[in-house]
Amino acid sequence: AQSVAQPEDQVNVAEGNPLTVKCTYSVSGNPYLFWYVQYPNRGLQFLLKYITGDNLVKGSYGFEAEFNKSQTSFHLKKPSALVSDSALYFCAAYYGGSQGNLIFGKGTKLSVKP
Amino acid sequence: DSGVTQTPKHLITATGQRVTLRCSPRSGDLSVYWYQQSLDQGLQFLIQYYNGEERAKGNILERFSAQQFPDLHSELNLSSLELGDSALYFCASSETSGRFYEQYFGPGTRLTVT
């Protein structure tokens, strides 16, 4: 079965420190992977995607993600966290071919303390 | 602001009733997606329309239906409402359909069934 796992419900980081939000996936075929962020009382915002090519993908707001095929992972990273990065982060994978769609992980709450 | 609009923002109704949620996609986007977000189920894909036609179906109940109109706006109809239907309903849009295209989410409609 297709699935996306975010093993941590919450990640706590001090401002200025690097952050990592973990994601692993299980989809058939080539993976197409996405990260979204949700701020309180807002819709999801697209951060970045991996379709093919370089394993390190750069996205919005200084975020990047590293695709690792052997570990079936797509971890979100940022070198220096900001308090304003505090939000709910969702990893998603596309499945199902031409009539498929996104399957989302449960989400990881990122808390950045000053 | 993603450019996707949803109305109403909040909806409170009683069990057994029927409601309609409305979504206007970003200008030029042909695909519209509906999602349900709840604490226990997370973010679940319901249904996708592409240029007026149903393209993909997810975990959508038979009591729920949707359509996309010629002007590309979409409506999600929820009938015979139950307490468990209380959730945040998101609409998203993308330029076209398929695995390469990120989705842009609206602010959501919070449905409370009492």
Short mmCIF file of C-alpha atoms in Angstrom, two decimals:
data_model
loop_
_atom_site.label_atom_id
_atom_site.label_comp_id
_atom_site.label_asym_id
_atom_site.label_seq_id
_atom_site.Cartn_x
_atom_site.Cartn_y
_atom_site.Cartn_z
CA ALA A 1 0.00 0.00 0.00
CA GLN A 2 1.10 3.52 -0.71
CA SER A 3 2.08 5.47 2.38
CA VAL A 4 3.98 8.44 3.71
CA ALA A 5 5.34 8.41 7.23
CA GLN A 6 6.45 11.31 9.36
CA PRO A 7 7.85 9.56 12.43
CA GLU A 8 7.94 12.62 14.67
CA ASP A 9 4.75 14.31 15.81
CA GLN A 10 6.77 17.30 17.04
CA VAL A 11 10.26 18.68 16.56
CA ASN A 12 11.69 21.30 18.90
CA VAL A 13 14.60 23.45 17.80
CA ALA A 14 16.32 26.53 19.15
CA GLU A 15 16.39 29.57 16.89
CA GLY A 16 19.56 29.66 14.81
CA ASN A 17 20.09 25.91 14.99
CA PRO A 18 19.68 23.61 11.99
CA LEU A 19 16.41 21.75 11.69
CA THR A 20 15.38 18.46 10.14
CA VAL A 21 11.85 17.16 9.68
CA LYS A 22 11.82 13.52 8.65
CA CYS A 23 9.75 11.80 5.98
CA THR A 24 9.81 8.31 4.53
CA TYR A 25 7.66 7.05 1.72
CA SER A 26 6.40 3.85 0.19
CA VAL A 27 5.02 4.28 -3.32
CA SER A 28 5.26 2.11 -6.39
CA GLY A 29 7.22 3.40 -9.34
CA ASN A 30 9.28 6.58 -9.37
CA PRO A 31 8.53 8.79 -6.40
CA TYR A 32 7.28 12.33 -6.82
CA LEU A 33 7.59 14.03 -3.45
CA PHE A 34 6.41 17.30 -1.97
CA TRP A 35 6.66 19.32 1.23
CA TYR A 36 3.93 21.68 2.37
CA VAL A 37 3.66 23.95 5.42
CA GLN A 38 0.51 24.91 7.27
CA TYR A 39 0.39 27.95 9.55
CA PRO A 40 -2.42 28.21 12.13
CA ASN A 41 -5.83 28.81 10.57
CA ARG A 42 -4.36 28.81 7.06
CA GLY A 43 -4.29 26.48 4.10
CA LEU A 44 -1.25 24.48 3.10
CA GLN A 45 1.55 26.28 1.28
CA PHE A 46 3.82 24.54 -1.20
CA LEU A 47 7.50 24.54 -0.15
CA LEU A 48 9.33 22.31 -2.61
CA LYS A 49 9.16 19.18 -4.72
CA TYR A 50 11.33 16.37 -6.02
CA ILE A 51 10.53 15.08 -9.47
CA THR A 52 13.88 13.93 -10.82
CA GLY A 53 17.51 15.02 -10.98
CA ASP A 54 19.59 16.43 -8.14
CA ASN A 55 18.90 14.75 -4.82
CA LEU A 56 19.08 18.07 -2.98
CA VAL A 57 16.07 20.22 -3.74
CA LYS A 58 15.89 23.87 -2.75
CA GLY A 59 12.59 25.53 -1.97
CA SER A 60 10.92 28.54 -0.43
CA TYR A 61 11.99 30.38 2.75
CA GLY A 62 15.46 28.80 2.80
CA PHE A 63 14.20 25.23 3.10
CA GLU A 64 15.73 22.33 1.25
CA ALA A 65 15.08 18.61 1.14
CA GLU A 66 17.29 15.64 0.50
CA PHE A 67 15.96 12.73 -1.52
CA ASN A 68 17.51 9.37 -0.64
CA LYS A 69 16.28 6.53 -2.82
CA SER A 70 17.98 3.73 -0.92
CA GLN A 71 16.47 4.86 2.36
CA THR A 72 13.17 5.93 0.74
CA SER A 73 13.42 9.21 2.58
CA PHE A 74 12.82 12.85 1.78
CA HIS A 75 13.84 14.85 4.85
CA LEU A 76 13.20 18.58 5.06
CA LYS A 77 16.08 20.72 6.28
CA LYS A 78 17.03 24.29 7.02
CA PRO A 79 20.49 25.43 8.11
CA SER A 80 19.28 28.06 10.58
CA ALA A 81 15.78 27.95 12.07
CA LEU A 82 13.65 31.03 12.67
CA VAL A 83 10.86 31.43 15.22
CA SER A 84 8.59 32.21 12.27
CA ASP A 85 9.25 28.70 10.89
CA SER A 86 7.06 27.30 13.67
CA ALA A 87 4.19 25.55 11.89
CA LEU A 88 2.85 22.17 10.82
CA TYR A 89 4.81 20.49 8.05
CA PHE A 90 3.41 17.86 5.71
CA CYS A 91 5.27 15.50 3.44
CA ALA A 92 3.33 14.14 0.45
CA ALA A 93 3.89 11.64 -2.32
CA TYR A 94 2.13 11.29 -5.64
CA TYR A 95 0.70 7.89 -6.44
CA GLY A 96 -1.61 6.23 -8.91
CA GLY A 97 -0.34 7.10 -12.36
CA SER A 98 -2.13 9.55 -14.63
CA GLN A 99 -5.27 9.52 -12.51
CA GLY A 100 -3.52 9.43 -9.20
CA ASN A 101 -3.12 11.98 -6.47
CA LEU A 102 -1.26 13.01 -3.37
CA ILE A 103 -1.05 11.02 -0.19
CA PHE A 104 -0.01 13.04 2.84
CA GLY A 105 1.85 12.15 5.99
CA LYS A 106 0.25 12.91 9.35
CA GLY A 107 2.25 16.10 9.74
CA THR A 108 5.05 17.23 12.07
CA LYS A 109 4.67 20.22 14.31
CA LEU A 110 7.84 22.30 14.30
CA SER A 111 8.41 24.53 17.29
CA VAL A 112 11.30 26.99 17.15
CA LYS A 113 12.11 28.69 20.45
CA PRO A 114 14.01 31.98 20.76
CA ASP B 1 -2.23 34.33 -0.59
CA SER B 2 -2.44 31.29 -2.88
CA GLY B 3 -5.08 32.75 -5.18
CA VAL B 4 -7.54 29.97 -4.30
CA THR B 5 -10.69 31.21 -2.59
CA GLN B 6 -13.17 29.23 -0.54
CA THR B 7 -16.53 30.18 0.90
CA PRO B 8 -17.83 30.15 3.52
CA LYS B 9 -14.98 30.25 6.06
CA HIS B 10 -17.09 28.70 8.77
CA LEU B 11 -20.26 26.66 8.69
CA ILE B 12 -22.27 25.36 11.60
CA THR B 13 -25.15 23.04 10.88
CA ALA B 14 -27.14 20.21 12.40
CA THR B 15 -26.99 16.49 11.79
CA GLY B 16 -29.00 15.35 8.80
CA GLN B 17 -28.62 18.61 6.96
CA ARG B 18 -27.01 19.35 3.60
CA VAL B 19 -24.38 21.99 2.88
CA THR B 20 -22.48 23.26 -0.16
CA LEU B 21 -18.89 24.43 -0.05
CA ARG B 22 -17.58 26.59 -2.86
CA CYS B 23 -14.11 26.95 -4.33
CA SER B 24 -12.62 29.24 -6.97
CA PRO B 25 -9.25 28.04 -8.31
CA ARG B 26 -6.27 30.21 -9.18
CA SER B 27 -6.65 32.02 -12.46
CA GLY B 28 -5.77 29.65 -15.28
CA ASP B 29 -5.73 26.47 -13.20
CA LEU B 30 -7.75 23.64 -14.70
CA SER B 31 -7.63 21.12 -11.86
CA VAL B 32 -9.49 21.38 -8.59
CA TYR B 33 -9.01 19.03 -5.65
CA TRP B 34 -10.99 18.60 -2.44
CA TYR B 35 -9.47 17.43 0.84
CA GLN B 36 -10.80 16.77 4.32
CA GLN B 37 -8.59 17.49 7.32
CA SER B 38 -9.49 16.09 10.73
CA LEU B 39 -7.50 15.35 13.87
CA ASP B 40 -7.97 11.60 13.69
CA GLN B 41 -7.75 11.03 9.92
CA GLY B 42 -5.25 13.71 8.97
CA LEU B 43 -5.42 15.15 5.47
CA GLN B 44 -7.48 12.94 3.16
CA PHE B 45 -7.93 13.39 -0.57
CA LEU B 46 -11.58 13.34 -1.56
CA ILE B 47 -11.93 14.03 -5.27
CA GLN B 48 -10.35 15.81 -8.24
CA TYR B 49 -11.89 17.55 -11.23
CA TYR B 50 -10.03 18.53 -14.36
CA ASN B 51 -11.58 20.99 -16.78
CA GLY B 52 -15.09 20.06 -15.73
CA GLU B 53 -14.70 16.30 -15.55
CA GLU B 54 -14.04 14.01 -12.62
CA ARG B 55 -10.42 12.83 -12.82
CA ALA B 56 -9.67 10.97 -9.60
CA LYS B 57 -11.55 9.78 -6.58
CA GLY B 58 -10.23 9.18 -3.11
CA ASN B 59 -11.89 8.51 0.21
CA ILE B 60 -15.11 10.29 -0.60
CA LEU B 61 -18.31 9.08 1.03
CA GLU B 62 -21.39 8.38 -1.08
CA ARG B 63 -23.17 11.16 0.84
CA PHE B 64 -20.66 13.61 -0.62
CA SER B 65 -20.55 14.81 -4.21
CA ALA B 66 -18.77 17.49 -6.17
CA GLN B 67 -18.80 19.19 -9.52
CA GLN B 68 -16.76 21.66 -11.50
CA PHE B 69 -18.56 24.25 -13.56
CA PRO B 70 -17.66 25.74 -16.97
CA ASP B 71 -16.06 28.75 -15.28
CA LEU B 72 -13.89 26.18 -13.40
CA HIS B 73 -15.19 26.93 -9.94
CA SER B 74 -16.15 23.88 -7.95
CA GLU B 75 -18.67 22.94 -5.30
CA LEU B 76 -18.56 20.16 -2.74
CA ASN B 77 -21.96 18.99 -1.54
CA LEU B 78 -22.22 17.20 1.79
CA SER B 79 -25.57 15.63 2.67
CA SER B 80 -27.11 13.70 5.55
CA LEU B 81 -24.44 15.21 7.73
CA GLU B 82 -23.12 13.33 10.74
CA LEU B 83 -21.13 14.53 13.72
CA GLY B 84 -18.07 12.82 12.27
CA ASP B 85 -18.18 15.03 9.20
CA SER B 86 -17.01 17.96 11.30
CA ALA B 87 -13.65 18.89 9.81
CA LEU B 88 -11.70 21.42 7.81
CA TYR B 89 -12.38 21.09 4.09
CA PHE B 90 -9.73 22.36 1.72
CA CYS B 91 -9.88 23.05 -1.94
CA ALA B 92 -6.67 23.13 -3.98
CA SER B 93 -5.92 23.86 -7.60
CA SER B 94 -3.12 23.17 -10.03
CA GLU B 95 -2.24 24.27 -13.53
CA THR B 96 -3.17 20.94 -15.00
CA SER B 97 -3.29 17.34 -13.83
CA GLY B 98 -0.51 14.92 -12.99
CA ARG B 99 2.47 14.19 -10.83
CA PHE B 100 4.64 17.14 -11.82
CA TYR B 101 2.37 19.89 -10.64
CA GLU B 102 2.21 21.28 -7.14
CA GLN B 103 -1.17 22.11 -5.71
CA TYR B 104 -2.14 25.48 -4.26
CA PHE B 105 -4.50 25.37 -1.32
CA GLY B 106 -7.31 27.66 -0.28
CA PRO B 107 -7.81 28.81 3.33
CA GLY B 108 -10.40 26.10 3.99
CA THR B 109 -13.96 25.87 5.25
CA ARG B 110 -14.40 24.76 8.82
CA LEU B 111 -17.54 22.66 9.10
CA THR B 112 -19.07 21.99 12.49
CA VAL B 113 -21.95 19.54 12.68
CA THR B 114 -23.94 19.70 15.93
#
